[in-house]
XYZ file of N, CA and C in Angstrom:
429
model
N 0.826 -1.198 0.000
C 0.000 0.000 0.000
C 0.871 1.263 0.000
N 1.960 1.216 0.779
C 2.875 2.358 0.837
C 3.539 2.564 -0.514
N 3.852 1.469 -1.180
C 4.486 1.561 -2.499
C 3.556 2.271 -3.480
N 2.276 1.928 -3.437
C 1.302 2.548 -4.342
C 1.190 4.040 -4.058
N 1.177 4.413 -2.798
C 1.098 5.835 -2.454
C 2.359 6.581 -2.920
N 3.512 5.933 -2.789
C 4.756 6.548 -3.260
C 4.712 6.738 -4.771
N 4.178 5.742 -5.477
C 4.062 5.859 -6.938
C 3.136 7.015 -7.307
N 2.026 7.157 -6.600
C 1.090 8.259 -6.877
C 1.779 9.609 -6.656
N 2.519 9.725 -5.581
C 3.220 10.984 -5.295
C 4.272 11.259 -6.364
N 4.995 10.219 -6.775
C 6.021 10.386 -7.805
C 5.393 10.825 -9.131
N 4.263 10.217 -9.498
C 3.592 10.595 -10.756
C 3.097 12.034 -10.688
N 2.521 12.417 -9.558
C 2.050 13.801 -9.402
C 3.223 14.782 -9.477
N 4.329 14.431 -8.836
C 5.511 15.297 -8.904
C 6.048 15.375 -10.325
N 6.003 14.258 -11.046
C 6.461 14.259 -12.443
C 5.608 15.186 -13.294
N 4.304 15.211 -13.043
C 3.426 16.128 -13.788
C 3.818 17.576 -13.537
N 4.084 17.913 -12.282
C 4.478 19.288 -11.946
C 5.799 19.638 -12.639
N 6.754 18.716 -12.599
C 8.049 18.954 -13.242
C 7.883 19.150 -14.741
N 7.047 18.322 -15.365
C 6.821 18.443 -16.811
C 6.216 19.798 -17.150
N 5.249 20.249 -16.361
C 4.620 21.549 -16.630
C 5.640 22.676 -16.478
N 6.459 22.616 -15.433
C 7.482 23.650 -15.234
C 8.482 23.642 -16.388
N 8.909 22.451 -16.799
C 9.851 22.345 -17.912
C 9.239 22.913 -19.189
N 7.964 22.623 -19.421
C 7.290 23.149 -20.621
C 7.266 24.669 -20.602
N 6.939 25.238 -19.471
C 6.895 26.704 -19.380
C 8.280 27.291 -19.668
N 9.317 26.700 -19.096
C 10.678 27.199 -19.318
C 11.079 27.037 -20.781
N 10.775 25.868 -21.373
C 11.130 25.625 -22.776
C 10.422 26.617 -23.694
N 9.143 26.866 -23.450
C 8.400 27.812 -24.300
C 8.981 29.217 -24.168
N 9.329 29.611 -22.940
C 9.930 30.940 -22.766
C 11.264 31.038 -23.506
N 12.082 30.002 -23.401
C 13.368 30.003 -24.108
C 13.148 30.065 -25.619
N 12.177 29.292 -26.121
C 11.895 29.310 -27.559
C 11.412 30.684 -28.016
N 10.615 31.360 -27.197
C 10.162 32.706 -27.558
C 11.354 33.657 -27.636
N 12.273 33.552 -26.675
C 13.481 34.396 -26.721
C 14.293 34.083 -27.974
N 14.414 32.792 -28.299
C 15.152 32.402 -29.508
C 14.491 32.998 -30.754
N 13.167 32.939 -30.809
C 12.446 33.512 -31.960
C 12.748 35.000 -32.084
N 12.682 35.704 -30.977
C 12.935 37.154 -31.018
C 14.369 37.427 -31.484
N 15.337 36.685 -30.943
C 16.736 36.888 -31.332
C 16.934 36.582 -32.817
N 16.354 35.473 -33.284
C 16.503 35.100 -34.699
C 15.888 36.167 -35.599
N 14.713 36.647 -35.245
C 14.061 37.674 -36.071
C 14.901 38.958 -36.087
N 15.436 39.348 -34.928
C 16.274 40.554 -34.882
C 17.523 40.376 -35.741
N 18.167 39.213 -35.636
C 19.366 38.953 -36.443
C 19.035 38.979 -37.930
N 17.938 38.335 -38.302
C 17.546 38.316 -39.722
C 17.242 39.721 -40.219
N 16.573 40.517 -39.411
C 16.263 41.891 -39.829
C 17.541 42.708 -39.964
N 18.463 42.547 -39.026
C 19.740 43.284 -39.112
C 20.502 42.869 -40.362
N 20.567 41.577 -40.619
C 21.243 41.096 -41.828
C 20.549 41.643 -43.077
N 19.225 41.657 -43.067
C 18.489 42.186 -44.219
C 18.819 43.658 -44.454
N 18.892 44.424 -43.375
C 19.227 45.850 -43.521
C 20.643 46.009 -44.074
N 21.577 45.215 -43.557
C 22.956 45.293 -44.059
C 23.014 44.935 -45.543
N 22.299 43.866 -45.921
C 22.274 43.466 -47.336
C 21.669 44.564 -48.197
N 20.598 45.180 -47.727
C 19.979 46.267 -48.495
C 20.950 47.437 -48.675
N 21.637 47.791 -47.603
C 22.596 48.899 -47.697
C 23.710 48.551 -48.684
N 24.209 47.317 -48.608
C 25.258 46.903 -49.546
C 24.762 46.922 -50.987
N 23.544 46.480 -51.205
C 22.990 46.492 -52.563
C 22.866 47.924 -53.070
N 22.393 48.813 -52.220
C 22.265 50.214 -52.636
C 23.642 50.809 -52.952
N 24.653 50.509 -52.132
C 26.002 51.017 -52.384
C 26.523 50.487 -53.716
N 26.344 49.198 -53.953
C 26.799 48.611 -55.218
C 26.064 49.250 -56.390
N 24.775 49.438 -56.230
C 23.985 50.043 -57.306
C 24.480 51.450 -57.605
N 24.707 52.232 -56.576
C 25.186 53.605 -56.787
C 26.557 53.593 -57.470
N 27.446 52.728 -57.017
C 28.777 52.642 -57.633
C 28.667 52.247 -59.102
N 27.848 51.244 -59.394
C 27.694 50.799 -60.783
C 27.119 51.915 -61.647
N 26.096 52.595 -61.154
C 25.488 53.676 -61.938
C 26.489 54.794 -62.161
N 27.236 55.167 -61.136
C 28.227 56.240 -61.295
C 29.305 55.835 -62.298
N 29.793 54.603 -62.195
C 30.822 54.136 -63.129
C 30.286 54.137 -64.549
N 29.074 53.641 -64.725
C 28.501 53.580 -66.071
C 28.312 54.990 -66.629
N 27.802 55.888 -65.799
C 27.566 57.255 -66.280
C 28.889 57.949 -66.588
N 29.886 57.714 -65.757
C 31.181 58.378 -65.982
C 31.907 57.758 -67.168
N 31.948 56.446 -67.229
C 32.722 55.772 -68.272
C 31.970 55.777 -69.598
N 30.732 55.378 -69.559
C 29.961 55.269 -70.801
C 28.818 56.276 -70.731
N 28.745 57.112 -71.698
C 27.730 58.147 -71.695
C 26.515 57.736 -72.536
N 26.592 56.592 -73.090
C 25.483 56.162 -73.938
C 24.230 55.932 -73.094
N 23.130 56.435 -73.578
C 21.859 56.370 -72.860
C 21.365 54.929 -72.759
N 21.519 54.164 -73.788
C 21.008 52.791 -73.795
C 21.653 51.959 -72.683
N 22.958 52.099 -72.514
C 23.668 51.333 -71.482
C 23.199 51.760 -70.091
N 23.028 53.043 -69.903
C 22.568 53.547 -68.601
C 21.180 52.997 -68.293
N 20.299 52.978 -69.266
C 18.945 52.451 -69.059
C 19.010 50.968 -68.692
N 19.832 50.214 -69.394
C 19.967 48.785 -69.100
C 20.502 48.577 -67.690
N 21.502 49.354 -67.319
C 22.089 49.232 -65.975
C 21.049 49.573 -64.911
N 20.287 50.628 -65.121
C 19.263 51.014 -64.141
C 18.207 49.916 -64.019
N 17.791 49.333 -65.123
C 16.805 48.247 -65.080
C 17.367 47.045 -64.324
N 18.607 46.698 -64.614
C 19.244 45.568 -63.923
C 19.337 45.853 -62.425
N 19.706 47.063 -62.076
C 19.829 47.425 -60.657
C 18.466 47.341 -59.962
N 17.453 47.835 -60.597
C 16.106 47.772 -60.011
C 15.673 46.323 -59.823
N 15.929 45.480 -60.803
C 15.578 44.061 -60.693
C 16.341 43.414 -59.541
N 17.635 43.711 -59.431
C 18.442 43.144 -58.342
C 17.903 43.592 -56.983
N 17.578 44.857 -56.846
C 17.046 45.359 -55.573
C 15.731 44.662 -55.227
N 14.855 44.514 -56.201
C 13.567 43.857 -55.955
C 13.775 42.395 -55.562
N 14.675 41.708 -56.262
C 14.952 40.304 -55.931
C 15.510 40.187 -54.520
N 16.415 41.069 -54.149
C 16.981 41.041 -52.793
C 15.885 41.272 -51.752
N 15.009 42.220 -52.007
C 13.893 42.483 -51.082
C 13.023 41.242 -50.916
N 12.670 40.604 -52.015
C 11.815 39.412 -51.956
C 12.517 38.286 -51.208
N 13.795 38.081 -51.490
C 14.542 37.009 -50.803
C 14.599 37.281 -49.301
N 14.843 38.505 -48.909
C 14.902 38.845 -47.487
C 13.553 38.575 -46.814
N 12.483 39.000 -47.443
C 11.149 38.772 -46.870
C 10.861 37.271 -46.759
N 11.193 36.513 -47.796
C 10.947 35.068 -47.769
C 11.759 34.402 -46.656
N 13.012 34.800 -46.501
C 13.851 34.215 -45.450
C 13.282 34.526 -44.067
N 12.875 35.758 -43.845
C 12.291 36.127 -42.550
C 11.026 35.321 -42.285
N 10.161 35.206 -43.273
C 8.915 34.456 -43.091
C 9.203 32.987 -42.818
N 10.125 32.389 -43.549
C 10.453 30.974 -43.348
C 11.017 30.749 -41.943
N 11.914 31.621 -41.504
C 12.496 31.469 -40.163
C 11.416 31.569 -39.090
N 10.561 32.554 -39.201
C 9.495 32.727 -38.210
C 8.551 31.525 -38.216
N 8.170 31.042 -39.390
C 7.259 29.892 -39.474
C 7.899 28.648 -38.868
N 9.165 28.411 -39.158
C 9.843 27.228 -38.613
C 9.897 27.296 -37.086
N 10.218 28.453 -36.552
C 10.306 28.579 -35.095
C 8.929 28.427 -34.455
N 7.915 29.019 -35.048
C 6.558 28.894 -34.497
C 6.092 27.438 -34.548
N 6.367 26.743 -35.643
C 5.992 25.324 -35.742
C 6.730 24.510 -34.680
N 7.995 24.822 -34.454
C 8.753 24.110 -33.413
C 8.141 24.332 -32.036
N 7.744 25.557 -31.748
C 7.110 25.852 -30.458
C 5.792 25.087 -30.331
N 4.992 25.078 -31.385
C 3.705 24.371 -31.342
C 3.916 22.878 -31.124
N 4.907 22.301 -31.807
C 5.190 20.867 -31.642
C 5.597 20.568 -30.205
N 6.463 21.391 -29.632
C 6.888 21.173 -28.245
C 5.698 21.262 -27.296
N 4.858 22.265 -27.474
C 3.694 22.421 -26.594
C 2.741 21.233 -26.732
N 2.498 20.780 -27.954
C 1.592 19.639 -28.156
C 2.157 18.388 -27.508
N 3.443 18.143 -27.690
C 4.063 16.960 -27.082
C 3.947 17.022 -25.564
N 4.196 18.188 -24.997
C 4.116 18.321 -23.539
C 2.686 18.122 -23.053
N 1.718 18.675 -23.760
C 0.321 18.498 -23.362
C -0.055 17.023 -23.405
N 0.387 16.309 -24.420
C 0.095 14.870 -24.518
C 0.751 14.119 -23.360
N 1.994 14.449 -23.051
C 2.691 13.772 -21.949
C 1.990 14.045 -20.621
N 1.609 15.299 -20.392
C 0.910 15.637 -19.146
C -0.434 14.918 -19.079
N -1.142 14.835 -20.196
C -2.428 14.122 -20.204
C -2.227 12.637 -19.906
N -1.204 12.040 -20.476
C -0.926 10.626 -20.198
C -0.539 10.409 -18.737
N 0.252 11.321 -18.195
C 0.598 11.216 -16.774
C -0.632 11.371 -15.884
N -1.524 12.286 -16.238
C -2.757 12.455 -15.470
C -3.622 11.200 -15.552
N -3.686 10.590 -16.719
C -4.440 9.345 -16.881
C -3.838 8.235 -16.030
N -2.522 8.156 -16.025
C -1.847 7.164 -15.195
C -2.142 7.396 -13.711
N -2.121 8.660 -13.299
C -2.438 8.986 -11.912
C -3.872 8.595 -11.579
N -4.795 8.857 -12.496
C -6.198 8.470 -12.279
C -6.333 6.959 -12.154
N -5.650 6.219 -13.010
C -5.704 4.762 -12.930
C -5.120 4.258 -11.607
N -4.039 4.873 -11.165
C -3.458 4.479 -9.879
C -4.420 4.774 -8.730
N -5.078 5.917 -8.781
C -6.055 6.250 -7.733
C -7.219 5.265 -7.741
N -7.673 4.861 -8.917
C -8.743 3.870 -9.004
C -8.271 2.532 -8.432
N -7.030 2.174 -8.703
C -6.462 0.940 -8.178
C -6.384 0.992 -6.648
N -5.968 2.129 -6.121
C -5.907 2.282 -4.661
C -7.300 2.164 -4.061
N -8.282 2.782 -4.710
C -9.666 2.705 -4.214
C -10.124 1.253 -4.180
N -9.811 0.503 -5.213
C -10.192 -0.921 -5.253
C -9.497 -1.692 -4.142
N -8.213 -1.396 -3.935
C -7.480 -2.101 -2.888
C -8.041 -1.776 -1.508
N -8.386 -0.493 -1.300
C -8.920 -0.086 0.005
C -10.298 -0.696 0.237
N -11.135 -0.725 -0.799
C -12.499 -1.248 -0.637
C -12.516 -2.767 -0.501
N -11.434 -3.416 -0.831
C -11.375 -4.866 -0.699
C -11.889 -5.611 -1.915
N -12.299 -4.870 -2.962
C -12.754 -5.529 -4.181
C -11.559 -6.087 -4.935
N -11.787 -7.123 -5.702
C -10.663 -7.658 -6.493
C -10.163 -6.630 -7.510
N -8.867 -6.472 -7.583
C -8.261 -5.499 -8.485
C -8.492 -5.886 -9.934
N -8.558 -7.145 -10.230
C -8.673 -7.593 -11.617
C -9.978 -7.174 -12.267
N -10.959 -6.656 -11.460
C -12.220 -6.205 -12.061
C -12.004 -5.034 -13.021
N -10.936 -4.276 -12.805
C -10.668 -3.140 -13.691
C -10.012 -3.557 -14.987
N -9.498 -4.776 -15.053
C -8.718 -5.178 -16.225
C -9.360 -6.277 -16.974
């Protein structure tokens, strides 16, 4: 009987530990998400600045070296296309990173909820077993 009570206490303590661990893990994952998003945004800004610098240098070189209008128009079109592509890639990378982190958080929370539910079910079954033992009814009636 003492063994059964010890098992019940251990299972209840395990549930509390699992809930605390889940809360800590979710908080850490949220901090990771914020850090990743900040890093991605900083990198995106740096890339944008570099693209603008390259574009300005290319346009200045083309205008200084080649005065032909057709070449300047082609260079400006190419620069605009490059800037747009860089913008789209940066946005896609940010969205993918955020989605992956959010999915990871959801998976962790779902797994923890399932584990806590299974532990609660186990605790309920143990309590039912104790009730049967205390009442003197045969335990095998539950199985």
